mmCIF file of C-alpha atoms and ligand atoms in Angstrom:
data_model
loop_
_atom_site.group_PDB
_atom_site.id
_atom_site.type_symbol
_atom_site.label_atom_id
_atom_site.label_comp_id
_atom_site.label_asym_id
_atom_site.label_seq_id
_atom_site.Cartn_x
_atom_site.Cartn_y
_atom_site.Cartn_z
ATOM 1 C CA UNK S 1 -7.995 5.647 -61.025
ATOM 2 C CA UNK S 2 -8.656 1.968 -60.484
ATOM 3 C CA UNK S 3 -10.886 0.419 -63.134
ATOM 4 C CA UNK S 4 -14.274 -0.606 -61.800
ATOM 5 C CA UNK S 5 -15.040 -4.308 -62.278
ATOM 6 C CA UNK S 6 -17.824 -4.941 -64.697
ATOM 7 C CA UNK S 7 -19.011 -7.321 -67.353
ATOM 8 C CA UNK S 8 -17.258 -5.443 -70.215
ATOM 9 C CA UNK S 9 -13.853 -5.284 -68.453
ATOM 10 C CA UNK S 10 -11.527 -8.196 -69.087
ATOM 11 C CA UNK S 11 -10.484 -9.767 -65.756
ATOM 12 C CA UNK S 12 -6.813 -9.166 -66.538
ATOM 13 C CA UNK S 13 -7.192 -5.402 -67.103
ATOM 14 C CA UNK S 14 -4.844 -3.294 -64.957
ATOM 15 C CA UNK S 15 -5.785 -0.055 -63.258
ATOM 16 C CA UNK S 16 -7.220 2.527 -65.597
ATOM 17 C CA UNK S 17 -4.577 5.247 -65.455
ATOM 18 C CA UNK S 18 -4.265 8.471 -67.381
ATOM 19 C CA UNK S 19 -3.005 7.959 -70.906
ATOM 20 C CA UNK S 20 -2.326 11.662 -71.412
ATOM 21 C CA UNK S 21 0.773 11.277 -69.185
ATOM 22 C CA UNK S 22 2.390 8.741 -71.524
ATOM 23 C CA UNK S 23 4.504 11.400 -73.243
ATOM 24 C CA UNK S 24 5.889 12.945 -70.059
ATOM 25 C CA UNK S 25 9.672 12.786 -69.894
ATOM 26 C CA UNK S 26 10.959 10.620 -67.066
ATOM 27 C CA UNK S 27 12.937 12.756 -64.643
ATOM 28 C CA UNK S 28 16.379 11.286 -64.125
ATOM 29 C CA UNK S 29 18.485 12.444 -61.214
ATOM 30 C CA UNK S 30 22.257 12.564 -61.273
ATOM 31 C CA UNK S 31 24.190 9.432 -62.028
ATOM 32 C CA UNK S 32 27.123 10.707 -60.013
ATOM 33 C CA UNK S 33 28.895 8.042 -57.984
ATOM 34 C CA UNK S 34 31.969 8.248 -55.809
ATOM 35 C CA UNK S 35 34.215 7.834 -58.824
ATOM 36 C CA UNK S 36 32.681 10.712 -60.742
ATOM 37 C CA UNK S 37 32.804 14.500 -60.398
ATOM 38 C CA UNK S 38 29.150 15.519 -60.405
ATOM 39 C CA UNK S 39 28.813 18.890 -62.165
ATOM 40 C CA UNK S 40 25.372 18.045 -63.583
ATOM 41 C CA UNK S 41 22.861 19.005 -60.868
ATOM 42 C CA UNK S 42 23.667 22.574 -59.764
ATOM 43 C CA UNK S 43 24.398 21.312 -56.227
ATOM 44 C CA UNK S 44 26.756 22.906 -53.781
ATOM 45 C CA UNK S 45 30.110 21.117 -53.741
ATOM 46 C CA UNK S 46 30.410 21.768 -50.007
ATOM 47 C CA UNK S 47 29.034 19.623 -47.164
ATOM 48 C CA UNK S 48 26.634 21.509 -44.911
ATOM 49 C CA UNK S 49 28.364 23.798 -42.373
ATOM 50 C CA UNK S 50 29.498 22.018 -39.177
ATOM 51 C CA UNK S 51 26.829 23.790 -37.082
ATOM 52 C CA UNK S 52 24.147 22.436 -39.430
ATOM 53 C CA UNK S 53 25.514 18.940 -39.135
ATOM 54 C CA UNK S 54 25.547 19.261 -35.341
ATOM 55 C CA UNK S 55 21.925 20.473 -35.325
ATOM 56 C CA UNK S 56 20.938 17.525 -37.448
ATOM 57 C CA UNK S 57 22.575 15.026 -35.091
ATOM 58 C CA UNK S 58 20.742 16.627 -32.185
ATOM 59 C CA UNK S 59 17.400 16.357 -33.989
ATOM 60 C CA UNK S 60 17.618 12.647 -34.756
ATOM 61 C CA UNK S 61 16.274 11.725 -31.271
ATOM 62 C CA UNK S 62 12.872 13.213 -32.088
ATOM 63 C CA UNK S 63 12.303 11.368 -35.375
ATOM 64 C CA UNK S 64 9.620 9.143 -33.849
ATOM 65 C CA UNK S 65 7.381 12.221 -33.937
ATOM 66 C CA UNK S 66 5.815 13.910 -36.961
ATOM 67 C CA UNK S 67 7.374 17.267 -37.832
ATOM 68 C CA UNK S 68 5.767 20.606 -37.009
ATOM 69 C CA UNK S 69 3.415 20.901 -40.001
ATOM 70 C CA UNK S 70 3.417 24.717 -39.659
ATOM 71 C CA UNK S 71 7.255 24.889 -39.505
ATOM 72 C CA UNK S 72 6.652 27.738 -37.043
ATOM 73 C CA UNK S 73 10.248 28.323 -35.955
ATOM 74 C CA UNK S 74 11.599 28.409 -39.489
ATOM 75 C CA UNK S 75 8.757 30.567 -40.768
ATOM 76 C CA UNK S 76 9.404 33.036 -37.946
ATOM 77 C CA UNK S 77 13.101 33.151 -38.798
ATOM 78 C CA UNK S 78 12.463 33.654 -42.539
ATOM 79 C CA UNK S 79 9.847 36.305 -41.783
ATOM 80 C CA UNK S 80 12.383 38.213 -39.687
ATOM 81 C CA UNK S 81 15.125 37.800 -42.261
ATOM 82 C CA UNK S 82 13.006 39.098 -45.180
ATOM 83 C CA UNK S 83 10.959 41.653 -43.239
ATOM 84 C CA UNK S 84 7.613 40.088 -44.059
ATOM 85 C CA UNK S 85 4.678 38.776 -41.988
ATOM 86 C CA UNK S 86 4.775 35.016 -41.243
ATOM 87 C CA UNK S 87 1.402 34.641 -42.979
ATOM 88 C CA UNK S 88 3.090 35.442 -46.310
ATOM 89 C CA UNK S 89 5.463 32.488 -46.117
ATOM 90 C CA UNK S 90 4.969 28.892 -47.037
ATOM 91 C CA UNK S 91 7.477 26.074 -46.875
ATOM 92 C CA UNK S 92 7.531 23.096 -49.226
ATOM 93 C CA UNK S 93 9.472 19.908 -50.028
ATOM 94 C CA UNK S 94 11.996 21.741 -52.175
ATOM 95 C CA UNK S 95 10.954 24.739 -54.208
ATOM 96 C CA UNK S 96 9.914 22.243 -56.861
ATOM 97 C CA UNK S 97 7.282 20.967 -54.430
ATOM 98 C CA UNK S 98 5.999 24.527 -54.207
ATOM 99 C CA UNK S 99 5.913 24.753 -57.999
ATOM 100 C CA UNK S 100 3.537 21.764 -57.944
ATOM 101 C CA UNK S 101 1.373 23.454 -55.322
ATOM 102 C CA UNK S 102 1.309 26.741 -57.206
ATOM 103 C CA UNK S 103 0.125 25.029 -60.355
ATOM 104 C CA UNK S 104 -2.484 23.106 -58.344
ATOM 105 C CA UNK S 105 -3.961 26.278 -56.860
ATOM 106 C CA UNK S 106 -3.926 28.209 -60.149
ATOM 107 C CA UNK S 107 -4.732 25.733 -62.888
ATOM 108 C CA UNK S 108 -7.602 23.427 -63.776
ATOM 109 C CA UNK S 109 -7.510 21.165 -66.829
ATOM 110 C CA UNK S 110 -7.201 23.177 -70.019
ATOM 111 C CA UNK S 111 -5.788 26.292 -68.361
ATOM 112 C CA UNK S 112 -2.506 27.642 -69.706
ATOM 113 C CA UNK S 113 0.917 27.890 -68.096
ATOM 114 C CA UNK S 114 3.551 30.010 -69.802
ATOM 115 C CA UNK S 115 7.163 28.981 -69.444
ATOM 116 C CA UNK S 116 10.278 30.476 -70.977
ATOM 117 C CA UNK S 117 12.104 27.881 -72.995
ATOM 118 C CA UNK S 118 14.504 26.542 -72.467
ATOM 119 C CA UNK S 119 14.183 26.823 -68.697
ATOM 120 C CA UNK S 120 13.888 24.553 -65.656
ATOM 121 C CA UNK S 121 13.106 21.259 -67.298
ATOM 122 C CA UNK S 122 10.321 20.122 -64.947
ATOM 123 C CA UNK S 123 7.974 23.131 -65.402
ATOM 124 C CA UNK S 124 6.236 21.578 -68.485
ATOM 125 C CA UNK S 125 5.830 18.158 -66.842
ATOM 126 C CA UNK S 126 4.384 19.618 -63.653
ATOM 127 C CA UNK S 127 1.926 21.740 -65.623
ATOM 128 C CA UNK S 128 0.957 18.833 -67.889
ATOM 129 C CA UNK S 129 0.399 16.619 -64.825
ATOM 130 C CA UNK S 130 -2.246 19.095 -63.703
ATOM 131 C CA UNK S 131 -3.837 18.885 -67.151
ATOM 132 C CA UNK S 132 -2.700 22.388 -67.999
ATOM 133 C CA UNK S 133 -1.606 23.405 -71.490
ATOM 134 C CA UNK S 134 2.015 24.533 -71.636
ATOM 135 C CA UNK S 135 3.006 27.495 -73.805
ATOM 136 C CA UNK S 136 6.764 27.697 -74.326
ATOM 137 C CA UNK S 137 8.182 31.084 -75.206
ATOM 138 C CA UNK S 138 11.655 30.858 -76.778
ATOM 139 C CA UNK S 139 14.592 32.604 -75.162
ATOM 140 C CA UNK S 140 16.279 35.517 -76.961
ATOM 141 C CA UNK S 141 19.355 34.939 -79.133
ATOM 142 C CA UNK S 142 21.333 35.919 -76.021
ATOM 143 C CA UNK S 143 19.838 32.947 -74.085
ATOM 144 C CA UNK S 144 17.780 35.274 -71.890
ATOM 145 C CA UNK S 145 14.085 35.298 -71.023
ATOM 146 C CA UNK S 146 12.105 37.214 -73.622
ATOM 147 C CA UNK S 147 9.756 38.978 -71.208
ATOM 148 C CA UNK S 148 7.926 41.055 -73.867
ATOM 149 C CA UNK S 149 7.216 37.872 -75.843
ATOM 150 C CA UNK S 150 6.061 36.139 -72.654
ATOM 151 C CA UNK S 151 3.676 39.011 -71.910
ATOM 152 C CA UNK S 152 2.385 38.866 -75.455
ATOM 153 C CA UNK S 153 1.748 35.104 -75.095
ATOM 154 C CA UNK S 154 -0.740 35.603 -72.250
ATOM 155 C CA UNK S 155 -4.292 34.718 -73.227
ATOM 156 C CA UNK S 156 -7.636 34.522 -71.453
ATOM 157 C CA UNK S 157 -6.743 30.933 -70.522
ATOM 158 C CA UNK S 158 -3.396 31.828 -68.934
ATOM 159 C CA UNK S 159 -3.379 31.247 -65.192
ATOM 160 C CA UNK S 160 0.317 31.073 -64.348
ATOM 161 C CA UNK S 161 3.660 32.313 -65.762
ATOM 162 C CA UNK S 162 7.054 31.055 -64.603
ATOM 163 C CA UNK S 163 9.853 33.668 -64.591
ATOM 164 C CA UNK S 164 13.068 31.869 -63.787
ATOM 165 C CA UNK S 165 15.961 34.175 -62.891
ATOM 166 C CA UNK S 166 18.760 33.313 -63.030
ATOM 167 C CA UNK S 167 17.444 30.960 -65.669
ATOM 168 C CA UNK S 168 18.233 27.279 -65.457
ATOM 169 C CA UNK S 169 20.104 26.162 -67.611
ATOM 170 C CA UNK S 170 21.367 29.327 -69.281
ATOM 171 C CA UNK S 171 22.292 31.285 -66.135
ATOM 172 C CA UNK S 172 20.989 34.572 -67.562
ATOM 173 C CA UNK S 173 19.160 36.982 -65.264
ATOM 174 C CA UNK S 174 16.390 39.478 -65.819
ATOM 175 C CA UNK S 175 16.698 42.893 -64.258
ATOM 176 C CA UNK S 176 14.275 44.340 -61.752
ATOM 177 C CA UNK S 177 13.202 47.063 -64.160
ATOM 178 C CA UNK S 178 12.579 44.556 -66.952
ATOM 179 C CA UNK S 179 10.421 42.457 -64.625
ATOM 180 C CA UNK S 180 8.499 45.534 -63.519
ATOM 181 C CA UNK S 181 7.777 46.432 -67.155
ATOM 182 C CA UNK S 182 6.673 42.859 -67.721
ATOM 183 C CA UNK S 183 4.430 42.833 -64.670
ATOM 184 C CA UNK S 184 2.784 46.051 -65.824
ATOM 185 C CA UNK S 185 1.600 44.107 -68.918
ATOM 186 C CA UNK S 186 0.338 41.061 -66.967
ATOM 187 C CA UNK S 187 -3.336 40.997 -66.011
ATOM 188 C CA UNK S 188 -3.739 41.061 -62.213
ATOM 189 C CA UNK S 189 -5.556 37.704 -62.249
ATOM 190 C CA UNK S 190 -2.564 35.846 -63.681
ATOM 191 C CA UNK S 191 -0.194 34.340 -61.123
ATOM 192 C CA UNK S 192 3.476 35.155 -61.832
ATOM 193 C CA UNK S 193 6.048 32.906 -60.147
ATOM 194 C CA UNK S 194 9.522 34.419 -59.746
ATOM 195 C CA UNK S 195 11.661 31.314 -59.331
ATOM 196 C CA UNK S 196 14.885 32.434 -57.659
ATOM 197 C CA UNK S 197 16.552 29.123 -56.844
ATOM 198 C CA UNK S 198 19.937 30.697 -57.590
ATOM 199 C CA UNK S 199 19.353 34.195 -56.162
ATOM 200 C CA UNK S 200 22.287 33.996 -53.768
ATOM 201 C CA UNK S 201 24.769 33.808 -56.663
ATOM 202 C CA UNK S 202 23.667 37.028 -58.418
ATOM 203 C CA UNK S 203 25.655 39.522 -56.378
ATOM 204 C CA UNK S 204 27.461 41.022 -59.382
ATOM 205 C CA UNK S 205 24.383 41.848 -61.438
ATOM 206 C CA UNK S 206 23.525 45.410 -62.444
ATOM 207 C CA UNK S 207 19.892 46.386 -61.542
ATOM 208 C CA UNK S 208 19.473 42.997 -59.892
ATOM 209 C CA UNK S 209 16.110 41.372 -59.430
ATOM 210 C CA UNK S 210 15.464 40.548 -55.793
ATOM 211 C CA UNK S 211 12.109 38.835 -56.140
ATOM 212 C CA UNK S 212 11.509 38.798 -52.427
ATOM 213 C CA UNK S 213 11.984 42.550 -52.205
ATOM 214 C CA UNK S 214 9.777 43.029 -55.277
ATOM 215 C CA UNK S 215 6.955 40.865 -53.929
ATOM 216 C CA UNK S 216 7.260 42.524 -50.527
ATOM 217 C CA UNK S 217 6.935 45.971 -52.132
ATOM 218 C CA UNK S 218 3.965 44.885 -54.213
ATOM 219 C CA UNK S 219 2.192 43.326 -51.216
ATOM 220 C CA UNK S 220 2.492 46.632 -49.412
ATOM 221 C CA UNK S 221 0.630 48.171 -52.373
ATOM 222 C CA UNK S 222 -2.042 45.492 -52.241
ATOM 223 C CA UNK S 223 -0.879 43.806 -55.455
ATOM 224 C CA UNK S 224 -1.131 40.103 -54.913
ATOM 225 C CA UNK S 225 -0.504 38.198 -58.180
ATOM 226 C CA UNK S 226 3.305 37.768 -57.894
ATOM 227 C CA UNK S 227 5.048 35.196 -55.711
ATOM 228 C CA UNK S 228 8.729 34.401 -55.254
ATOM 229 C CA UNK S 229 10.420 31.077 -54.620
ATOM 230 C CA UNK S 230 13.721 30.347 -52.908
ATOM 231 C CA UNK S 231 15.373 27.170 -51.855
ATOM 232 C CA UNK S 232 17.843 25.779 -49.294
ATOM 233 C CA UNK S 233 19.092 23.339 -51.939
ATOM 234 C CA UNK S 234 21.682 25.467 -53.700
ATOM 235 C CA UNK S 235 23.474 28.214 -51.747
ATOM 236 C CA UNK S 236 22.748 26.543 -48.372
ATOM 237 C CA UNK S 237 23.883 23.149 -49.590
ATOM 238 C CA UNK S 238 20.865 21.244 -48.273
ATOM 239 C CA UNK S 239 19.684 19.655 -51.545
ATOM 240 C CA UNK S 240 19.379 16.238 -49.893
ATOM 241 C CA UNK S 241 16.880 17.461 -47.304
ATOM 242 C CA UNK S 242 14.354 18.950 -49.755
ATOM 243 C CA UNK S 243 13.223 22.301 -48.431
ATOM 244 C CA UNK S 244 12.220 25.529 -50.167
ATOM 245 C CA UNK S 245 9.987 28.473 -49.453
ATOM 246 C CA UNK S 246 7.542 30.836 -51.109
ATOM 247 C CA UNK S 247 6.618 34.479 -50.452
ATOM 248 C CA UNK S 248 3.106 35.400 -51.460
ATOM 249 C CA UNK S 249 -0.029 37.245 -50.415
ATOM 250 C CA UNK S 250 -1.561 35.577 -47.293
ATOM 251 C CA UNK S 251 -4.566 34.137 -49.195
ATOM 252 C CA UNK S 252 -2.208 32.518 -51.692
ATOM 253 C CA UNK S 253 -0.073 31.130 -48.865
ATOM 254 C CA UNK S 254 -3.180 29.777 -47.197
ATOM 255 C CA UNK S 255 -4.262 28.060 -50.378
ATOM 256 C CA UNK S 256 -0.786 26.602 -50.801
ATOM 257 C CA UNK S 257 -1.220 25.177 -47.292
ATOM 258 C CA UNK S 258 -4.553 23.623 -48.239
ATOM 259 C CA UNK S 259 -3.068 21.641 -51.120
ATOM 260 C CA UNK S 260 0.119 20.699 -49.236
ATOM 261 C CA UNK S 261 0.934 17.063 -48.560
ATOM 262 C CA UNK S 262 0.682 16.671 -44.779
ATOM 263 C CA UNK S 263 4.072 16.802 -43.071
ATOM 264 C CA UNK S 264 5.846 17.145 -46.430
ATOM 265 C CA UNK S 265 8.643 19.205 -44.861
ATOM 266 C CA UNK S 266 10.465 16.887 -42.438
ATOM 267 C CA UNK S 267 11.776 17.827 -39.034
ATOM 268 C CA UNK S 268 15.424 17.359 -40.063
ATOM 269 C CA UNK S 269 14.908 19.703 -43.001
ATOM 270 C CA UNK S 270 13.368 22.316 -40.706
ATOM 271 C CA UNK S 271 16.116 21.998 -38.094
ATOM 272 C CA UNK S 272 18.849 22.179 -40.744
ATOM 273 C CA UNK S 273 17.329 25.232 -42.405
ATOM 274 C CA UNK S 274 17.102 27.097 -39.074
ATOM 275 C CA UNK S 275 20.717 26.179 -38.313
ATOM 276 C CA UNK S 276 21.752 27.232 -41.843
ATOM 277 C CA UNK S 277 20.204 30.667 -41.305
ATOM 278 C CA UNK S 278 22.448 30.977 -38.264
ATOM 279 C CA UNK S 279 25.442 30.398 -40.559
ATOM 280 C CA UNK S 280 24.615 33.247 -42.878
ATOM 281 C CA UNK S 281 28.187 34.559 -43.041
ATOM 282 C CA UNK S 282 29.650 31.183 -43.844
ATOM 283 C CA UNK S 283 26.989 30.582 -46.484
ATOM 284 C CA UNK S 284 27.705 33.981 -48.045
ATOM 285 C CA UNK S 285 31.459 33.285 -48.095
ATOM 286 C CA UNK S 286 30.821 29.974 -49.870
ATOM 287 C CA UNK S 287 28.625 31.667 -52.451
ATOM 288 C CA UNK S 288 31.247 34.323 -53.016
ATOM 289 C CA UNK S 289 33.860 31.627 -53.532
ATOM 290 C CA UNK S 290 31.643 29.855 -56.068
ATOM 291 C CA UNK S 291 30.944 33.123 -57.857
ATOM 292 C CA UNK S 292 34.734 33.726 -58.089
ATOM 293 C CA UNK S 293 35.215 30.198 -59.397
ATOM 294 C CA UNK S 294 32.365 30.683 -61.900
ATOM 295 C CA UNK S 295 34.102 33.766 -63.262
ATOM 296 C CA UNK S 296 37.444 31.958 -63.391
ATOM 297 C CA UNK S 297 35.946 29.035 -65.352
ATOM 298 C CA UNK S 298 34.046 31.362 -67.645
ATOM 299 C CA UNK S 299 37.162 33.438 -68.399
ATOM 300 C CA UNK S 300 39.122 30.297 -69.207
ATOM 301 C CA UNK S 301 36.423 29.092 -71.570
ATOM 302 C CA UNK S 302 36.132 32.509 -73.222
ATOM 303 C CA UNK S 303 39.918 32.610 -73.642
ATOM 304 C CA UNK S 304 39.666 29.225 -75.349
ATOM 305 C CA UNK S 305 37.211 30.783 -77.800
ATOM 306 C CA UNK S 306 34.033 29.262 -76.339
ATOM 307 C CA UNK S 307 30.731 31.163 -76.228
ATOM 308 C CA UNK S 308 29.557 31.302 -72.578
ATOM 309 C CA UNK S 309 26.760 33.707 -71.568
ATOM 310 C CA UNK S 310 27.158 35.755 -68.404
ATOM 311 C CA UNK S 311 25.764 33.671 -65.539
ATOM 312 C CA UNK S 312 24.230 34.798 -62.251
ATOM 313 C CA UNK S 313 23.998 31.229 -60.970
ATOM 314 C CA UNK S 314 26.261 28.443 -59.803
ATOM 315 C CA UNK S 315 26.560 27.023 -63.279
ATOM 316 C CA UNK S 316 27.544 27.993 -66.810
ATOM 317 C CA UNK S 317 25.833 27.381 -70.134
ATOM 318 C CA UNK S 318 27.730 26.232 -73.198
ATOM 319 C CA UNK S 319 25.444 26.749 -76.213
ATOM 320 C CA UNK S 320 27.193 24.149 -78.345
ATOM 321 C CA UNK S 321 24.118 22.866 -80.156
ATOM 322 C CA UNK S 322 24.578 19.560 -81.921
ATOM 323 C CA UNK S 323 27.849 18.883 -80.032
ATOM 324 C CA UNK S 324 26.122 18.786 -76.629
ATOM 325 C CA UNK S 325 25.894 15.010 -76.249
ATOM 326 C CA UNK S 326 29.330 14.235 -77.622
ATOM 327 C CA UNK S 327 30.819 16.879 -75.343
ATOM 328 C CA UNK S 328 29.036 15.376 -72.322
ATOM 329 C CA UNK S 329 30.278 11.919 -73.313
ATOM 330 C CA UNK S 330 33.778 13.287 -73.641
ATOM 331 C CA UNK S 331 33.547 14.807 -70.131
ATOM 332 C CA UNK S 332 32.231 11.487 -68.810
ATOM 333 C CA UNK S 333 35.305 9.750 -70.179
ATOM 334 C CA UNK S 334 37.253 12.162 -67.965
ATOM 335 C CA UNK S 335 35.041 11.173 -64.961
ATOM 336 C CA UNK S 336 33.095 14.435 -65.108
ATOM 337 C CA UNK S 337 29.311 14.590 -65.324
ATOM 338 C CA UNK S 338 27.765 17.606 -67.012
ATOM 339 C CA UNK S 339 24.186 18.033 -68.135
ATOM 340 C CA UNK S 340 23.570 17.781 -71.870
ATOM 341 C CA UNK S 341 20.507 19.231 -73.524
ATOM 342 C CA UNK S 342 20.638 17.472 -76.907
ATOM 343 C CA UNK S 343 20.838 19.881 -79.820
ATOM 344 C CA UNK S 344 21.071 22.894 -77.548
ATOM 345 C CA UNK S 345 23.991 22.947 -75.169
ATOM 346 C CA UNK S 346 25.593 21.765 -71.991
ATOM 347 C CA UNK S 347 25.159 23.048 -68.439
ATOM 348 C CA UNK S 348 28.183 22.784 -66.145
ATOM 349 C CA UNK S 349 27.817 23.296 -62.411
ATOM 350 C CA UNK S 350 30.579 25.230 -60.661
ATOM 351 C CA UNK S 351 32.333 22.875 -58.262
ATOM 352 C CA UNK S 352 35.397 23.101 -56.062
ATOM 353 C CA UNK S 353 38.517 24.645 -57.587
ATOM 354 C CA UNK S 354 39.964 21.167 -58.174
ATOM 355 C CA UNK S 355 36.782 19.954 -59.842
ATOM 356 C CA UNK S 356 36.656 23.024 -62.023
ATOM 357 C CA UNK S 357 40.278 22.519 -63.014
ATOM 358 C CA UNK S 358 39.452 18.938 -63.989
ATOM 359 C CA UNK S 359 36.557 20.197 -66.094
ATOM 360 C CA UNK S 360 38.677 22.853 -67.794
ATOM 361 C CA UNK S 361 41.354 20.286 -68.568
ATOM 362 C CA UNK S 362 38.765 18.003 -70.121
ATOM 363 C CA UNK S 363 37.179 20.858 -72.062
ATOM 364 C CA UNK S 364 40.583 21.881 -73.383
ATOM 365 C CA UNK S 365 40.958 18.389 -74.854
ATOM 366 C CA UNK S 366 37.736 18.680 -76.767
ATOM 367 C CA UNK S 367 37.532 19.842 -80.366
ATOM 368 C CA UNK S 368 38.718 23.414 -80.949
ATOM 369 C CA UNK S 369 36.212 26.194 -80.445
ATOM 370 C CA UNK S 370 34.231 26.927 -83.568
ATOM 371 C CA UNK S 371 34.310 23.275 -84.655
ATOM 372 C CA UNK S 372 31.422 22.194 -82.472
ATOM 373 C CA UNK S 373 29.118 21.311 -85.311
ATOM 374 C CA UNK S 374 31.327 18.479 -86.465
ATOM 375 C CA UNK S 375 32.900 18.001 -83.076
ATOM 376 C CA UNK S 376 34.703 14.828 -82.111
ATOM 377 C CA UNK S 377 36.785 14.459 -78.972
ATOM 378 C CA UNK S 378 40.442 14.918 -79.693
ATOM 379 C CA UNK S 379 42.669 12.039 -78.571
ATOM 380 C CA UNK S 380 44.069 12.246 -75.096
ATOM 381 C CA UNK S 381 47.725 12.655 -74.274
HETATM 382 C C1 PLP T 401 15.085 27.020 -61.433
HETATM 383 C C2 PLP T 401 14.883 25.977 -60.406
HETATM 384 N N1 PLP T 401 13.811 26.046 -59.631
HETATM 385 C C3 PLP T 401 13.583 25.114 -58.669
HETATM 386 C C4 PLP T 401 14.479 24.085 -58.502
HETATM 387 C C5 PLP T 401 14.170 23.063 -57.469
HETATM 388 O O1 PLP T 401 14.953 23.167 -56.377
HETATM 389 P P1 PLP T 401 14.582 22.402 -55.039
HETATM 390 O O2 PLP T 401 13.319 21.656 -55.293
HETATM 391 O O3 PLP T 401 15.741 21.542 -54.730
HETATM 392 O O4 PLP T 401 14.371 23.478 -54.053
HETATM 393 C C6 PLP T 401 15.607 23.978 -59.297
HETATM 394 C C7 PLP T 401 16.543 22.857 -59.139
HETATM 395 O O5 PLP T 401 17.410 22.581 -59.862
HETATM 396 C C8 PLP T 401 15.801 24.957 -60.266
HETATM 397 O O6 PLP T 401 16.859 24.914 -61.103
#
C-alpha cells in the first residue's frame, strides 16, 4: 500500500508496506552453474524429450499473442487422461502457483493452515502472505506425515490442510487407506490439498495414494473438500516452463480461476505440456530409470551405514541433524549441490548415473556413519 501524503507524514517516507512480512524467509533458488552438479532442486536431470523441444520451436512464432487463458487443449487432454470432466481441472504457473490460489480462496486473515513439518518449505510463507496462521504438525520419528496428529490439530479456524505425499524433503509417502482414515476425521468444510508433485516416482509403494483417483472417487460421491495437485516440473522435466494442475470440484476450480493472474500459464508451457503428454512412454521410462537410480543410491548409503528413509520421490533424505550444513559444504567442495536443512538433514536429488556416482564418492569421503554429530569432512585422497 502506498502511503497517502499528509501533514503528519515526513516527505521522505517510503511506501507503507506490510511489516508482518518482515520475518518471511527469502526463497533462494538453486545456485547451480555449469561447473556444478545440481542435486538440490528435485529437478529432472534430463532435457525435455525431443518431441517437446520440437513443439516448443514450432510455438515460438505465435509469441506475439497472449496465451489461451483457458488452456483448453491441455485441459481436454488432462481430462481424458485422468477420466474427469474438464470443469474439474485448473492449470497454474507451477503447482506452487496453485498453492497460492488455493490459500487465497480458502483463507482470510487469521484463518489457520495446517502443514506437516518439515515439508515443502514454501507452504508457511504462502500462508503467512495471505495473513493466515500456520500450524506446523511435526513428522513422526520415521520422517513421515503424522496424519492422526494433523487431524487432531484441526480447529474451528482451520480452513486448509496440506498433505504432501511423497513428502518434500523426506520422500516418505502416506498410503491411500491412511489418507482415507484421515479424511474421515476432517470436517467437510476444511479444504484438504493433496500435493503430489512427485506422484510419478511412487510406483513401488504398497497401498499407494493416487490423489487424482481418490479425488475423482470422492467427487462422484458428491464430496468436494479434497483437491489434488500435480506438476509438469518433475517427472516431465519442464521445471523451467512453470506449469502445474489441480483436480477439484467444479466450484473450487471456478474460484481458482477467479483469483488466477491473467495469462499466468504461458503458451510455450501449454504447448510443451501437451507434447509431453504425447511422450508418456518416454516419460515413464525416465521415471523408472530415476527410481532404479534412487534405489541404487539408497542401497549404497545404507551399506555405508547411513540412515535413509524409503523414498517415493526423485530424491533421498539424509537425517543427519547438526551435520547437515557441513555435509552440504563438503559436497560443494566436490562440485555437488545438495539442499541442507540446518539442524535436520540434507535432501539429495537423484540425478544421472554419473552424477549419482559423483555424489556417492563425495559422501564416502565424509565422516564415517554414526559420527555425524561431530562430523568433519575427512581429507581427500
Ligand atoms: C511438494 C511440492 N509441491 C509443489 C512444488 C512446486 O512445483 P512447481 O511449482 O514447479 O510445479 C514442489 C517443488 O519443489 C514441491 O516439492
